[in-house]
Amino acid sequence: MAVKNFNLCFCIFLFFVALPLHSYANPSKPKAEKPSAFEFIKHLEGCHKGEKVEGLQQLKAYLEKFGYLNYNHSQNQNHANDNDFDDLLEAAVKTYQLNYHLKATGTLDAKTVSNMMKPRCGNADIINGTNWMRGGKKRPNQAHNTFHTVSHYKFLPGSPKWLSNQLTYAFLPGTNSDAQSAVARAFDKWAAQTHFTFSRSQDLGSANLKIGFGRLNHGDGIQNAFDGPWGTIAHAFAPTDGRFHYDADESWSVGAVPNAIDYETVALHEIGHLLGLDHSSVREAIMFAEAPVGVTKGLHGDDIQGIKALYNIA
């Protein structure tokens, strides 16, 4: 009897050992109590120029990641890795505040801190020093010899585009069916507004677009590493790279679920990057950088104007 029990226990042990410890295909379930990857910003509320506060070094890394701060060509290079609230950091905070429709004080007030802590796309807002989120595109009004703002969409640097309007997509091994279905729906919505057709391929190697999950530093370079729950939730690369990754550590959902992020909403946003759009300053646009939690979003007029302008679609 003892031998039989030992054999049974040994078999169960082997069964569990054989299982993978974790799969990127099984992202986290909704869970309200998860700490935010941006939680450190909360303790910086009220900070302003001239102060030295623990955690400002992390804020500098945050703002550098999203394009707002660059000490490389500054006389203050030695401040890049310290906790001093210097002139360059104040300027970066002001630019962030302008992009997100906040009062540009340069101080980490409550609204700014709250905004910075929200989950968001991992793609930068400002690339190579170019920032168009703030003012939109201005075109002349011939009748009145003036300029008026017509949109706030932005193209990725160099306006990269796909030469073909027939693109294939494939999923990384193990990508769950909920994500696959949501991505397919998102492609259909972009196709309805463009000249593109998107067809699924089973050949990952030859597909134009490659979609799946990643965790932390997942092979896209340290600058594109994910950061755990409620931080950067996904990213995608410009044409014609074709990579689009969800963060496996986030709480994902199909549709609007409290304390979770909708697969399809994020897919719509990241496909915009795959096609060549950058972040918009229009809060209602799908290309706005923040990830909506517990709600869904669809394509906005600004997104549609942007993609049609990029590809000269009538």
XYZ file of C-alpha atoms in Angstrom:
314
model
C 0.000 0.000 0.000
C 2.825 2.357 0.915
C 4.566 1.584 -2.393
C 1.386 2.350 -4.339
C 0.974 5.693 -2.563
C 4.604 6.544 -3.242
C 4.208 5.763 -6.957
C 1.047 7.854 -7.156
C 2.711 10.838 -5.483
C 5.778 10.472 -7.696
C 3.617 10.479 -10.844
C 1.792 13.617 -9.694
C 5.147 15.260 -8.968
C 6.410 14.468 -12.474
C 3.194 15.806 -14.009
C 3.568 19.212 -12.364
C 7.286 19.437 -13.035
C 6.582 18.853 -16.717
C 4.241 21.856 -16.858
C 5.755 25.212 -17.947
C 6.113 27.682 -15.105
C 4.330 30.379 -17.070
C 3.214 31.154 -20.581
C 3.058 34.572 -22.220
C -0.166 33.306 -23.780
C -1.916 33.385 -20.401
C -1.885 37.013 -19.267
C -2.975 38.054 -15.819
C -6.622 38.091 -14.862
C -8.310 41.293 -13.630
C -7.163 42.036 -10.109
C -7.820 45.395 -8.490
C -5.103 45.251 -5.833
C -2.131 44.967 -8.222
C 0.431 47.726 -7.601
C 1.152 50.036 -10.521
C 4.524 50.015 -12.245
C 4.271 53.803 -12.000
C 3.435 53.763 -8.275
C 6.661 55.617 -7.440
C 5.275 58.798 -9.064
C 2.539 59.022 -6.424
C 5.056 59.963 -3.742
C 6.445 62.832 -5.840
C 3.284 64.930 -5.714
C 4.109 68.556 -4.966
C 7.729 68.360 -6.102
C 9.081 71.331 -8.029
C 12.307 72.832 -9.323
C 15.063 73.260 -6.774
C 14.134 70.266 -4.644
C 16.060 67.049 -4.135
C 13.641 64.157 -3.539
C 14.124 60.396 -3.580
C 12.414 58.996 -6.678
C 13.081 61.878 -9.064
C 15.740 59.749 -10.757
C 12.994 57.246 -11.646
C 10.814 60.064 -12.933
C 13.659 61.204 -15.166
C 13.896 57.675 -16.594
C 10.111 57.685 -17.157
C 10.199 60.998 -19.017
C 13.249 59.923 -21.006
C 11.500 56.713 -22.075
C 8.573 58.663 -23.494
C 10.736 61.271 -25.214
C 10.425 64.262 -22.903
C 13.907 64.335 -21.438
C 17.393 63.937 -22.879
C 20.505 64.838 -20.907
C 22.915 63.631 -23.597
C 23.296 67.039 -25.251
C 22.905 69.121 -22.132
C 25.433 70.828 -19.880
C 23.577 69.116 -17.016
C 24.502 65.558 -18.031
C 25.602 64.839 -14.472
C 21.995 65.334 -13.306
C 20.633 62.471 -15.423
C 21.026 59.925 -12.633
C 20.364 62.003 -9.530
C 17.309 63.145 -7.590
C 17.662 66.882 -8.325
C 14.659 68.703 -9.774
C 16.645 70.814 -12.247
C 15.730 73.156 -15.116
C 15.664 70.352 -17.689
C 13.264 68.269 -15.613
C 10.979 71.258 -15.109
C 10.892 71.871 -18.883
C 10.106 68.195 -19.498
C 7.231 68.254 -17.006
C 5.819 71.395 -18.667
C 5.928 69.737 -22.090
C 4.195 66.662 -20.697
C 1.516 68.850 -19.125
C 0.894 70.662 -22.411
C 0.589 67.388 -24.329
C -1.970 66.037 -21.876
C -4.041 69.221 -21.580
C -2.854 70.038 -18.064
C -1.855 73.414 -16.660
C 1.826 73.851 -17.591
C 3.263 74.747 -14.201
C 6.336 72.514 -14.278
C 5.310 71.321 -10.810
C 4.181 67.762 -10.080
C 0.676 68.750 -9.002
C -2.027 66.193 -8.217
C -3.504 66.113 -11.732
C -0.100 65.636 -13.363
C 0.864 62.835 -10.984
C -2.497 61.116 -11.501
C -2.093 61.326 -15.276
C 1.460 59.991 -15.243
C 0.390 56.963 -13.214
C -2.167 55.786 -15.767
C -1.384 52.675 -17.860
C -0.282 53.670 -21.343
C 1.212 52.600 -24.644
C 4.930 51.908 -24.479
C 5.668 53.937 -27.619
C 7.190 57.359 -26.954
C 5.188 60.581 -27.346
C 8.210 62.497 -28.633
C 10.702 60.839 -30.958
C 14.063 62.374 -31.841
C 12.920 65.649 -30.317
C 9.860 66.004 -32.565
C 6.650 66.800 -30.675
C 3.437 67.356 -32.613
C 0.999 66.221 -29.939
C 0.570 69.736 -28.645
C -0.585 71.868 -31.538
C -2.009 69.688 -34.269
C -1.555 70.344 -37.975
C -2.299 73.851 -39.233
C -3.509 74.549 -42.750
C -4.204 77.884 -44.437
C -7.736 79.223 -44.788
C -7.528 80.759 -48.247
C -10.705 82.811 -47.855
C -9.495 84.666 -44.757
C -5.697 84.350 -45.238
C -5.391 82.729 -41.803
C -4.449 79.363 -40.333
C -6.723 76.996 -38.470
C -6.088 73.745 -36.653
C -7.745 70.837 -38.419
C -6.374 67.774 -36.652
C -4.063 66.470 -33.969
C -2.958 63.166 -35.493
C 0.739 62.557 -35.958
C 2.828 60.376 -38.256
C 5.804 58.380 -37.060
C 9.196 60.010 -37.826
C 9.938 59.952 -41.534
C 6.299 59.051 -42.306
C 7.083 55.352 -42.957
C 4.427 53.499 -44.946
C 3.638 50.077 -46.342
C 4.046 49.896 -50.114
C 1.478 47.099 -50.411
C -2.136 47.452 -49.314
C -2.456 43.688 -48.775
C -0.886 42.725 -45.461
C -0.724 39.385 -43.692
C -0.615 38.855 -39.939
C 0.253 35.923 -37.713
C 0.330 35.222 -33.984
C 3.273 34.178 -31.871
C 2.964 30.614 -30.549
C 0.467 30.203 -27.738
C -1.342 33.536 -28.155
C -4.746 32.999 -26.551
C -7.950 32.885 -28.591
C -9.483 35.970 -26.930
C -6.562 38.101 -28.063
C -6.584 36.564 -31.535
C -10.289 37.292 -32.022
C -9.931 40.840 -30.722
C -7.012 41.571 -33.050
C -8.951 40.209 -36.025
C -11.883 42.516 -35.191
C -9.501 45.461 -34.889
C -7.994 44.725 -38.304
C -11.507 44.626 -39.786
C -12.242 48.095 -38.359
C -9.066 49.592 -39.803
C -9.726 47.878 -43.126
C -13.180 49.470 -43.293
C -11.609 52.939 -43.167
C -8.622 52.341 -45.443
C -7.503 50.679 -48.661
C -5.860 47.844 -46.675
C -6.872 44.209 -46.566
C -5.549 42.124 -43.683
C -5.481 38.349 -43.953
C -4.320 35.874 -41.370
C -1.380 33.629 -42.178
C -0.232 30.471 -40.461
C 3.342 31.186 -41.552
C 4.781 33.437 -38.854
C 8.089 33.842 -40.652
C 6.629 35.376 -43.802
C 3.801 37.396 -42.229
C 4.057 41.186 -42.458
C 2.686 41.651 -38.944
C 3.603 39.493 -35.957
C 1.486 39.681 -32.794
C 1.782 38.109 -29.362
C 2.648 38.578 -25.698
C 5.875 39.549 -23.984
C 7.012 40.134 -20.434
C 9.575 42.612 -19.037
C 12.698 42.619 -21.271
C 11.311 40.297 -23.934
C 13.813 40.765 -26.748
C 12.856 44.165 -28.210
C 15.681 46.045 -26.488
C 15.842 47.489 -22.993
C 14.147 50.734 -24.073
C 11.110 48.694 -25.146
C 10.996 46.426 -22.094
C 7.687 46.081 -20.282
C 7.478 46.961 -16.603
C 4.870 44.811 -14.900
C 1.210 45.566 -14.127
C -0.408 48.940 -14.849
C 2.566 50.432 -16.639
C 3.329 50.239 -20.354
C 0.678 47.827 -21.573
C 1.688 47.207 -25.213
C 3.827 48.522 -28.024
C 4.179 48.243 -31.773
C 6.807 49.185 -34.319
C 6.672 51.384 -37.409
C 6.316 50.110 -40.976
C 7.744 47.822 -42.132
C 8.901 46.135 -38.921
C 5.494 44.669 -38.066
C 5.938 43.652 -34.390
C 3.065 44.209 -31.937
C 3.300 42.917 -28.371
C 0.859 42.913 -25.472
C 2.328 42.954 -21.952
C 1.544 39.541 -20.435
C 1.582 40.999 -16.915
C -1.467 43.220 -17.446
C -5.069 42.377 -16.570
C -6.724 41.811 -19.954
C -10.380 41.443 -20.849
C -12.811 41.061 -23.712
C -14.933 44.194 -23.559
C -15.392 46.623 -20.693
C -14.482 44.887 -17.416
C -13.607 46.801 -14.211
C -9.874 46.921 -13.453
C -8.959 45.376 -16.794
C -7.864 46.550 -20.241
C -9.753 45.573 -23.381
C -7.789 43.556 -25.944
C -9.519 45.105 -28.946
C -9.127 48.728 -27.823
C -5.381 48.236 -27.432
C -5.175 46.345 -30.734
C -6.818 49.274 -32.539
C -4.203 51.608 -31.057
C -1.187 49.416 -31.793
C -2.336 48.653 -35.349
C -2.339 52.411 -35.858
C 1.381 52.354 -35.023
C 1.926 49.350 -37.294
C 0.424 51.394 -40.142
C 2.501 54.509 -39.395
C 0.476 56.685 -37.013
C 2.022 58.153 -33.883
C 0.247 59.414 -30.757
C -2.516 61.999 -31.057
C -3.283 64.751 -28.561
C -7.025 64.156 -28.990
C -8.112 62.384 -25.807
C -11.022 60.634 -27.557
C -8.831 59.315 -30.390
C -7.720 55.692 -30.349
C -4.167 56.979 -30.913
C -4.138 58.862 -27.590
C -1.328 57.312 -25.554
C -3.231 56.400 -22.383
C -4.798 52.946 -22.084
C -8.431 53.150 -20.944
C -9.128 50.851 -17.985
C -12.563 49.274 -17.614
C -13.916 50.818 -20.826
C -13.654 50.387 -24.574
C -12.776 52.824 -27.353
C -13.153 52.775 -31.112
C -11.700 54.669 -34.057
C -12.211 58.427 -33.889
C -12.440 60.956 -36.712
C -8.920 62.126 -35.927
C -7.561 58.582 -36.401
C -9.379 58.199 -39.691
C -8.194 61.599 -40.951
C -4.656 60.664 -40.003
C -4.498 57.316 -41.775
C -6.155 58.736 -44.893
C -3.731 61.655 -44.977
C -0.718 59.348 -44.530
C -1.735 57.081 -47.417
C -3.465 59.713 -49.585
C -6.795 57.903 -49.373
C -9.642 59.951 -50.813
